[in-house]
Coordinates of C-alpha atoms and ligand atoms in Angstrom, one line a residue:
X1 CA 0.0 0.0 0.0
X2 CA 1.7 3.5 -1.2
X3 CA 0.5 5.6 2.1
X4 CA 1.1 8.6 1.0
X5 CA -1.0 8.0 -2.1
X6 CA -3.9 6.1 -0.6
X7 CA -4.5 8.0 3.2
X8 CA -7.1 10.5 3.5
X9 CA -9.6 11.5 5.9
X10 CA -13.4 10.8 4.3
X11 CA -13.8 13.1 2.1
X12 CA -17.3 15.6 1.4
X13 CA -19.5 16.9 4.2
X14 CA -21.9 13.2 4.1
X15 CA -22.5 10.8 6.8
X16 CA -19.1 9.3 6.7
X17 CA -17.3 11.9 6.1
X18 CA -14.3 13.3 8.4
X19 CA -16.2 16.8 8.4
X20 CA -19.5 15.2 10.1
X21 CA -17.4 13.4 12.6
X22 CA -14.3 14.8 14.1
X23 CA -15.6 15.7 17.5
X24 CA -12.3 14.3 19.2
X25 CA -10.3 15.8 17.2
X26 CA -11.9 19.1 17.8
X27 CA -11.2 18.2 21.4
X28 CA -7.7 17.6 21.0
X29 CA -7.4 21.4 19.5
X30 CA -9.6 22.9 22.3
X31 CA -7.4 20.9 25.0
X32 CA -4.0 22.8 23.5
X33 CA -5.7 26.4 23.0
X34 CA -2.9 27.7 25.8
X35 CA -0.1 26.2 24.6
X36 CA -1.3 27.7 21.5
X37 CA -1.3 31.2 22.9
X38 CA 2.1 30.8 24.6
X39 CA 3.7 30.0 21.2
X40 CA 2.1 32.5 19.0
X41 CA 2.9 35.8 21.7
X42 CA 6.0 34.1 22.0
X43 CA 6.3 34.9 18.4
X44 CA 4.8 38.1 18.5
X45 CA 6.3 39.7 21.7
X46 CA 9.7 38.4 21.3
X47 CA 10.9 41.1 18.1
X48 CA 10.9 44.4 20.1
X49 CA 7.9 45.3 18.0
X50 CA 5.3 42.9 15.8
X51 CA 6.7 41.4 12.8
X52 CA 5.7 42.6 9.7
X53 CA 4.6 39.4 8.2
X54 CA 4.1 36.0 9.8
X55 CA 4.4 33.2 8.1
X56 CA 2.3 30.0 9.8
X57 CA 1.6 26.3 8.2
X58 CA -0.9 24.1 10.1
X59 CA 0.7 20.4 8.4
X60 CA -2.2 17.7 8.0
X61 CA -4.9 19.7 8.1
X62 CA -7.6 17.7 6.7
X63 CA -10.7 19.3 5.6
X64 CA -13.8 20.0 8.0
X65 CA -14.6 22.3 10.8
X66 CA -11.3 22.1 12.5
X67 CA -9.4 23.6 9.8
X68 CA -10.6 26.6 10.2
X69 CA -10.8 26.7 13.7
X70 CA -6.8 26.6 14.5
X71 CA -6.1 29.0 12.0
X72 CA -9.2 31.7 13.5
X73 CA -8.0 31.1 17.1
X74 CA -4.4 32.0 15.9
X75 CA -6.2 35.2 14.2
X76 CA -8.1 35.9 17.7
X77 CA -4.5 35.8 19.6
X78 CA -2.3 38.0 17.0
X79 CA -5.3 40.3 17.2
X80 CA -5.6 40.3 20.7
X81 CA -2.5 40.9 20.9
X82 CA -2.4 44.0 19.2
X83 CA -5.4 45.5 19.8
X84 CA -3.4 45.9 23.2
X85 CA 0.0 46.9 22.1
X86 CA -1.6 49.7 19.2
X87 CA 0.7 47.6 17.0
X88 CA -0.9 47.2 13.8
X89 CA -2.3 43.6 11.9
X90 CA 0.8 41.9 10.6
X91 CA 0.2 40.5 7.1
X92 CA -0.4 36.6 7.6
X93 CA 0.3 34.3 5.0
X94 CA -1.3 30.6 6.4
X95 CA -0.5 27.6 4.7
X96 CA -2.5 24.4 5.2
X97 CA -1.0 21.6 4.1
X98 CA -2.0 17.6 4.0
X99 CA -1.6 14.8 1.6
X100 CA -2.3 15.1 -2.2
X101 CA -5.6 13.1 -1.6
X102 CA -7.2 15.3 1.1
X103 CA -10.3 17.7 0.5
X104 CA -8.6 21.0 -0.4
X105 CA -11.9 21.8 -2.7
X106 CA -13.8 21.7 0.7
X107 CA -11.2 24.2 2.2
X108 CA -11.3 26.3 -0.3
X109 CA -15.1 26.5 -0.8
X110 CA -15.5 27.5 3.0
X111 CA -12.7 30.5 2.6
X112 CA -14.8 33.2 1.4
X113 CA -17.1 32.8 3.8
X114 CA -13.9 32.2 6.6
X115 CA -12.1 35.8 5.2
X116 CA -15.8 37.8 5.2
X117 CA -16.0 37.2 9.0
X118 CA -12.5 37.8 9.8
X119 CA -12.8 41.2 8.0
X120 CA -16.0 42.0 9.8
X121 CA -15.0 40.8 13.1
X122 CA -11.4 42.2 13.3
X123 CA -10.8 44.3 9.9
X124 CA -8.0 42.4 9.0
X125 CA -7.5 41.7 4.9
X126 CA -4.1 40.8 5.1
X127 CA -4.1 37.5 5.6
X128 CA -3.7 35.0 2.8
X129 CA -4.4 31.4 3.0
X130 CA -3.0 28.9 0.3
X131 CA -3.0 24.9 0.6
X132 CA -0.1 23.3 0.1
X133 CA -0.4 19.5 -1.0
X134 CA 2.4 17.2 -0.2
X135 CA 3.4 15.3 2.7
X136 CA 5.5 17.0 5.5
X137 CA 7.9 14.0 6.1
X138 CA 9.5 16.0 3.1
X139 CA 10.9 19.9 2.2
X140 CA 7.3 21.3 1.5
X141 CA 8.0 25.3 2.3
X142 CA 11.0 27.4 1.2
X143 CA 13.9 28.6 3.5
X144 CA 13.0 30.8 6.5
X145 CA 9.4 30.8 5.7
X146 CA 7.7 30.0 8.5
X147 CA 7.6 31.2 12.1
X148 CA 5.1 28.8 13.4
X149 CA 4.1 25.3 12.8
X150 CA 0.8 23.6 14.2
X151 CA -0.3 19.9 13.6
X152 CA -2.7 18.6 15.6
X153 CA -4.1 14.3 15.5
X154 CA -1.6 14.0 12.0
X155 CA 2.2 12.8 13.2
X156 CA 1.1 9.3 14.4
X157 CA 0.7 8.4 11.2
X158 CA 3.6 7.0 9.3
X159 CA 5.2 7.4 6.1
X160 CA 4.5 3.9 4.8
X161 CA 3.9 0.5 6.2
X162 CA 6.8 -0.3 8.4
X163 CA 9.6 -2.0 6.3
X164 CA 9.2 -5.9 6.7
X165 CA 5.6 -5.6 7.3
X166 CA 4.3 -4.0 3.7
X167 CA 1.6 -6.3 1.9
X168 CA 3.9 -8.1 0.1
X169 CA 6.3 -9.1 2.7
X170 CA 7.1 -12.7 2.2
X171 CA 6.3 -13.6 5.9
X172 CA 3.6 -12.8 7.9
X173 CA 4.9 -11.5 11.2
X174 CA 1.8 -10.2 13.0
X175 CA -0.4 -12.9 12.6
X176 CA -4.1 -11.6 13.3
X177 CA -3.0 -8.0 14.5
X178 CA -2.8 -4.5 12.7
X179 CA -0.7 -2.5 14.9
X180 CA 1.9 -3.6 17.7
X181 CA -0.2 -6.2 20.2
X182 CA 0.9 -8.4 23.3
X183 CA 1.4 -11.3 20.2
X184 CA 3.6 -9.5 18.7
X185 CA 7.2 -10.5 18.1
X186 CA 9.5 -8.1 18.8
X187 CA 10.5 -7.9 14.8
X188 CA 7.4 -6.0 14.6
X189 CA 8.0 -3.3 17.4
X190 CA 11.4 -3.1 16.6
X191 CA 9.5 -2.4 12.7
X192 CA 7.3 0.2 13.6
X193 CA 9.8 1.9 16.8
X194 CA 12.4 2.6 13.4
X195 CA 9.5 3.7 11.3
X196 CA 8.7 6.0 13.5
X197 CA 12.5 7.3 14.5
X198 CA 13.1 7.8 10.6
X199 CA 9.8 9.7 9.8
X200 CA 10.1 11.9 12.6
X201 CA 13.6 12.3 12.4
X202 CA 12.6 13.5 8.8
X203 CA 9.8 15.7 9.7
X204 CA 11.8 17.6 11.9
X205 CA 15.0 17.9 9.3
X206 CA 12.6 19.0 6.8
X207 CA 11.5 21.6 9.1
X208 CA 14.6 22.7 10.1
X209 CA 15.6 25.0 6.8
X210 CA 12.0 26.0 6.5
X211 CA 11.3 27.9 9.9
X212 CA 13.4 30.9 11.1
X213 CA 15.2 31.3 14.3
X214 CA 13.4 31.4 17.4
X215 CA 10.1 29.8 15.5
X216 CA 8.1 28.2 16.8
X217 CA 6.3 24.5 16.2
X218 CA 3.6 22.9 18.7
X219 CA 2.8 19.3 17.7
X220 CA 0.0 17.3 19.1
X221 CA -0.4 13.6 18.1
X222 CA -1.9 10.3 19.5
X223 CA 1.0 8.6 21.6
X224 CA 1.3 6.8 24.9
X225 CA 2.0 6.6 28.8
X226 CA 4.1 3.7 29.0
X227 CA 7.6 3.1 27.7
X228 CA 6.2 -0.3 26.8
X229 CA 4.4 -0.2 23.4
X230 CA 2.7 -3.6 24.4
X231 CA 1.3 -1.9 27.1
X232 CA -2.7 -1.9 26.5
X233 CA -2.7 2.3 27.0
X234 CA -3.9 4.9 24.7
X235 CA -4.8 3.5 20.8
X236 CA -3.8 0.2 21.3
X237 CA -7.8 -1.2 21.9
X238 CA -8.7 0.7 18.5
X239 CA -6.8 -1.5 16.6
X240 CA -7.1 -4.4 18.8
X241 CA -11.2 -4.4 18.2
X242 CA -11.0 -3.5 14.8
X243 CA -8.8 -6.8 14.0
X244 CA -11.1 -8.3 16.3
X245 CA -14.3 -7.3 14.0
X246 CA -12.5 -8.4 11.0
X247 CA -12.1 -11.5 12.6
X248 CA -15.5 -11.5 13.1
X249 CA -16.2 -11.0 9.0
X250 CA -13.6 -13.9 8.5
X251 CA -16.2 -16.4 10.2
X252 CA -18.6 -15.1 8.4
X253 CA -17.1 -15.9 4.9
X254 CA -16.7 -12.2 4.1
X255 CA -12.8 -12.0 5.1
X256 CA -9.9 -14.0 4.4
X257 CA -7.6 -14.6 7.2
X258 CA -4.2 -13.7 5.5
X259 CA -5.6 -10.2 4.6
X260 CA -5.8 -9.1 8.2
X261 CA -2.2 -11.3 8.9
X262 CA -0.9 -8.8 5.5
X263 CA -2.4 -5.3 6.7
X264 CA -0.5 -3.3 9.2
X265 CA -1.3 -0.2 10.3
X266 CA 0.8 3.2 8.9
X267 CA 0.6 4.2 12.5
X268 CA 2.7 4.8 15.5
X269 CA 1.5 6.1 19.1
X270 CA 5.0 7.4 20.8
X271 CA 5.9 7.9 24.3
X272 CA 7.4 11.5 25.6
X273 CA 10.8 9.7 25.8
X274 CA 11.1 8.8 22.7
X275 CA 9.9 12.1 21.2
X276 CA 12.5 13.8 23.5
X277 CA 14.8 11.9 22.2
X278 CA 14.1 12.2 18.6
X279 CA 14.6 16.1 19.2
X280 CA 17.5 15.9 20.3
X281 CA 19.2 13.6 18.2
X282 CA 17.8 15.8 15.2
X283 CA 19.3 19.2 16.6
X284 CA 17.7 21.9 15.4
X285 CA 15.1 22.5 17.8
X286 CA 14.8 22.6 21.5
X287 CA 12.1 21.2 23.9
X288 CA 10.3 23.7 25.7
X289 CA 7.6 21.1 26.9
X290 CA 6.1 17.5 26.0
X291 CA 2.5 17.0 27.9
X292 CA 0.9 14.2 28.1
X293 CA -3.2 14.3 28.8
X294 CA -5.9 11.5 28.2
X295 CA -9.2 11.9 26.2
X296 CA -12.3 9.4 26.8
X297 CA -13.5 7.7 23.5
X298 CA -16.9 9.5 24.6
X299 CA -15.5 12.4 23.2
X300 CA -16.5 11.3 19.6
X301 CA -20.0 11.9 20.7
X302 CA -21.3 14.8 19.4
X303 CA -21.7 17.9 21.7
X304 CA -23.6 19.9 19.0
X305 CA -26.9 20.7 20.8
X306 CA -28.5 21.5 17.5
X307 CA -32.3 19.8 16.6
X308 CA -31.1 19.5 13.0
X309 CA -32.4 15.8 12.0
X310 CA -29.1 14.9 11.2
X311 CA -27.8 15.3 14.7
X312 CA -31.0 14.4 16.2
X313 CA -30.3 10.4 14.0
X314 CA -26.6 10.6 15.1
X315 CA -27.7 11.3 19.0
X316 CA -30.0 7.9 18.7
X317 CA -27.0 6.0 17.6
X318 CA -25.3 3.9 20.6
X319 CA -21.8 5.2 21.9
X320 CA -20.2 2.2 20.5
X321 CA -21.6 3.1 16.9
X322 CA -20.6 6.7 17.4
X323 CA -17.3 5.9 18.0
X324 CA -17.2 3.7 15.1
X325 CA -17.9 6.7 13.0
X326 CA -15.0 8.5 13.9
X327 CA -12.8 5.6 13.2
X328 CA -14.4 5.2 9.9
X329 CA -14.2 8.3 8.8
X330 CA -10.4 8.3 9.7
X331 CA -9.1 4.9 8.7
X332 CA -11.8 4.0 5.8
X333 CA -9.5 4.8 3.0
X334 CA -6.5 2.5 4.1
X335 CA -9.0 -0.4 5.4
X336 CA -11.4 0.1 2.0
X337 CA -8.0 -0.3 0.0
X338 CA -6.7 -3.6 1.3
X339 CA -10.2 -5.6 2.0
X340 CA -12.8 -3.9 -0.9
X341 CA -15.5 -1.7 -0.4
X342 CA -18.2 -3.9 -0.1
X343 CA -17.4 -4.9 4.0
X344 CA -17.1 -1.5 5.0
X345 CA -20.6 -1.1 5.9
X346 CA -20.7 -4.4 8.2
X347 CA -17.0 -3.8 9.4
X348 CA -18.1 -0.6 11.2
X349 CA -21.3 -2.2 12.2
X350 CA -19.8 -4.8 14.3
X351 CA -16.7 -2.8 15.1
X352 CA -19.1 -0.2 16.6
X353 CA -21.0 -3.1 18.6
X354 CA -17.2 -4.4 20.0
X355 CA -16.8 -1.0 21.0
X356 CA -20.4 -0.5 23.0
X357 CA -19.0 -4.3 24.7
X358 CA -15.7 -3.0 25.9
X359 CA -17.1 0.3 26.6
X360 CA -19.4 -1.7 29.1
X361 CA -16.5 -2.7 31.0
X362 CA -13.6 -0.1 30.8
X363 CA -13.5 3.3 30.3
X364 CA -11.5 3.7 27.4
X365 CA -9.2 7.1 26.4
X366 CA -6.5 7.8 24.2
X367 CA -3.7 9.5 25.4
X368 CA -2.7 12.5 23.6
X369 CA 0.8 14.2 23.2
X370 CA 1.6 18.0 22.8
X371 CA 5.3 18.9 21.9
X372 CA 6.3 22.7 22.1
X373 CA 9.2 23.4 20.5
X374 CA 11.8 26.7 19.3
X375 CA 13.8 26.5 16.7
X376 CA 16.9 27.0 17.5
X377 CA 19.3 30.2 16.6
Ligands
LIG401 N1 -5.5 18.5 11.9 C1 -6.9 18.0 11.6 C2 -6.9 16.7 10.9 C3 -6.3 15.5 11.5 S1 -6.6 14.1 10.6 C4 -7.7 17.9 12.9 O1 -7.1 18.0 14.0 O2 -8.9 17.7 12.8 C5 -4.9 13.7 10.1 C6 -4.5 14.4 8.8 O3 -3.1 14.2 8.6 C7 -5.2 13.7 7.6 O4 -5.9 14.7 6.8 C8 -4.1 13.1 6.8 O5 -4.3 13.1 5.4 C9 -2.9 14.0 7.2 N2 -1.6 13.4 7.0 C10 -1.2 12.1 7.4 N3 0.1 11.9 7.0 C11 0.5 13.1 6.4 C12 1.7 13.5 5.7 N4 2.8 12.7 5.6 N5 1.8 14.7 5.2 C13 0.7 15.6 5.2 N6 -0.5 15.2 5.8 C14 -0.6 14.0 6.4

């Protein structure tokens, strides 16, 4: 499977797309809004007066309502900011990148309306927003371009299928799994812990040239607690119960076993250590903080309070089913590819009724990272 060709988010505004059901990612962005101030009058208030010009990238941006929402709370802080210092609007140029595949026709339909309200709530008209398509484990901006860098729920995902694990490997080393399990042998984590160390190693060397000195990058991603990936912690059930659904499929005559023993997850949930480590092995940046905070899988439910019959459907559905939904509308693409489109519908169906069973027992959460960091001089 090429990743980087085949991995988006559901596309459109429909039922299963990654607009309607991102409620936990939404989450993750409210949970980092003051880390996200820090960074950004960092930025602002550490020139003697306001830049001129600011140049900001938000890297796997997807398309939906968050979009938007990163790049307006980083308007509402600049101007904020100087509304209080008499400085004037610096001229913002925003670039949102994600992978060729993603929904920039959905972004860019909901700019006019975006750049209206910005200009009636704050006056501002300089700021330019442009969508950059490519994927940021490579050069993607020129030199010095960029004083800050957002990415929020988009650096646990890997480059490509950890090497010895692709489809076409000649041995099937994680029999029955689709990430790193208990039943794993350690050829696998060692797979997917080098993965991981090469792309972000990358990410952040790419970076590097792009961002001036003293930028700044805040980066929050699904990782984990423990040390131990084995450790059942943070993603690890989501991929457990969705091998366990296809298993289900297989004894129903709708799945072969060797395409769950070929499919492995692009994916990789790191621990603050390693991230730390990463950094500084890489060099160019330094660690200000790496926080560590957990999110309930409840979160996928929708908070939206609205009697719209859309919502109104959606609020009927168990939590198990709602959860499913967000998982869908993230993995579909990658999962769709490598087992056909026509189990997709009762994949989800019994994946969301696994969920509802283990949500029964445990209360499940993810455990999401958020990595401040400066560029250094
Ligand atoms: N930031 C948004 C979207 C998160 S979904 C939010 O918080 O809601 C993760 C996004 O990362 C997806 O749109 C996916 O296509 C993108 N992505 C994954 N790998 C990428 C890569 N190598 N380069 C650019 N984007 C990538």
């Amino acid at each position: 499977m090429e990743v980087m060709q085949v991995l988006h988010m559901n596309n459109g505004e429909g039922e299963t797309s990654y607009a309607k059901n991102s409620n936990i990612q939404r989450k993750i962005i409210s949970e980092t809004n003051s880390s996200l101030k820090e960074a950004i009058l960092n930025i602002m208030c550490n020139n003697k007066e306001v830049p001129e010009g600011i140049g900001i990238a938000d890297l796997g941006c997807s398309s939906g309502p968050n979009t938007l929402m990163v790049v307006t709370e980083i308007i509402n802080i600049i101007y904020a900011t100087c509304r209080k210092s008499g400085s004037s609007f610096p001229e913002l140029r925003i670039s949102l990148n994600d992978l060729p595949g993603n929904d920039f026709n959905y972004i860019f339909r909901s700019l006019p309306a975006f750049f209206q309200k910005v200009k009636e709530e704050k006056g501002a008209e300089n700021c330019y927003v442009v969508g950059v398509p490519g994927s940021f484990y490579g050069r993607i901006f020129p030199r010095k371009s960029l004083h800050f860098v957002h990415s929020s729920s988009s650096l646990h995902w890997l480059s490509q299928v950890p090497v010895g694990l692709a489809t076409n490997a000649r041995t099937t080393l994680n029999k029955g799994k689709l990430y790193i399990s208990q039943t794993s042998p350690s050829d696998v984590i060692k797979a997917y812990v080098s993965q991981f160390q090469n792309d972000f190693s990358s990410f952040l060397r790419s970076r590097s040239p792009e961002m001036v000195p003293g930028g700044r990058m805040l980066l929050s991603l699904m990782g984990r607690s423990s040390i131990d990936p084995t450790i059942e912690d943070g993603c690890y059930y989501q991929w457990e119960l969705l091998a366990h659904a296809l298993s289900t499929l297989v004894s129903k005559g709708l799945v072969e076993d060797e395409k769950i023993d070929s499919f492995n997850a692009p994916y990789y949930a790191p621990c603050p250590e390693e991230l730390k480590i990463a950094v500084e092995k890489e060099g160019s940046f330094i660690v200000n903080r790496i926080e560590a905070f957990e999110i309930g899988w409840d979160a996928s439910v929708s908070s939206n309070s609205s009697t719209q019959c859309e919502d109104k459907k959606i609020l009927l559905l168990s939590m198990g089913q709602q959860v499913a939904k967000t998982i869908r509308a993230v993995v579909e693409s990658m999962v769709e590819n490598h087992f056909g489109n026509e189990i997709m519908d009762d994949l989800f169906s019994v994946y969301g009724d696994l969920v509802d069973d283990y949500l029964y027992k445990k209360r499940a959460v993810y455990v999401n990272l958020v990595v401040s960091l400066t560029r250094k001089d």
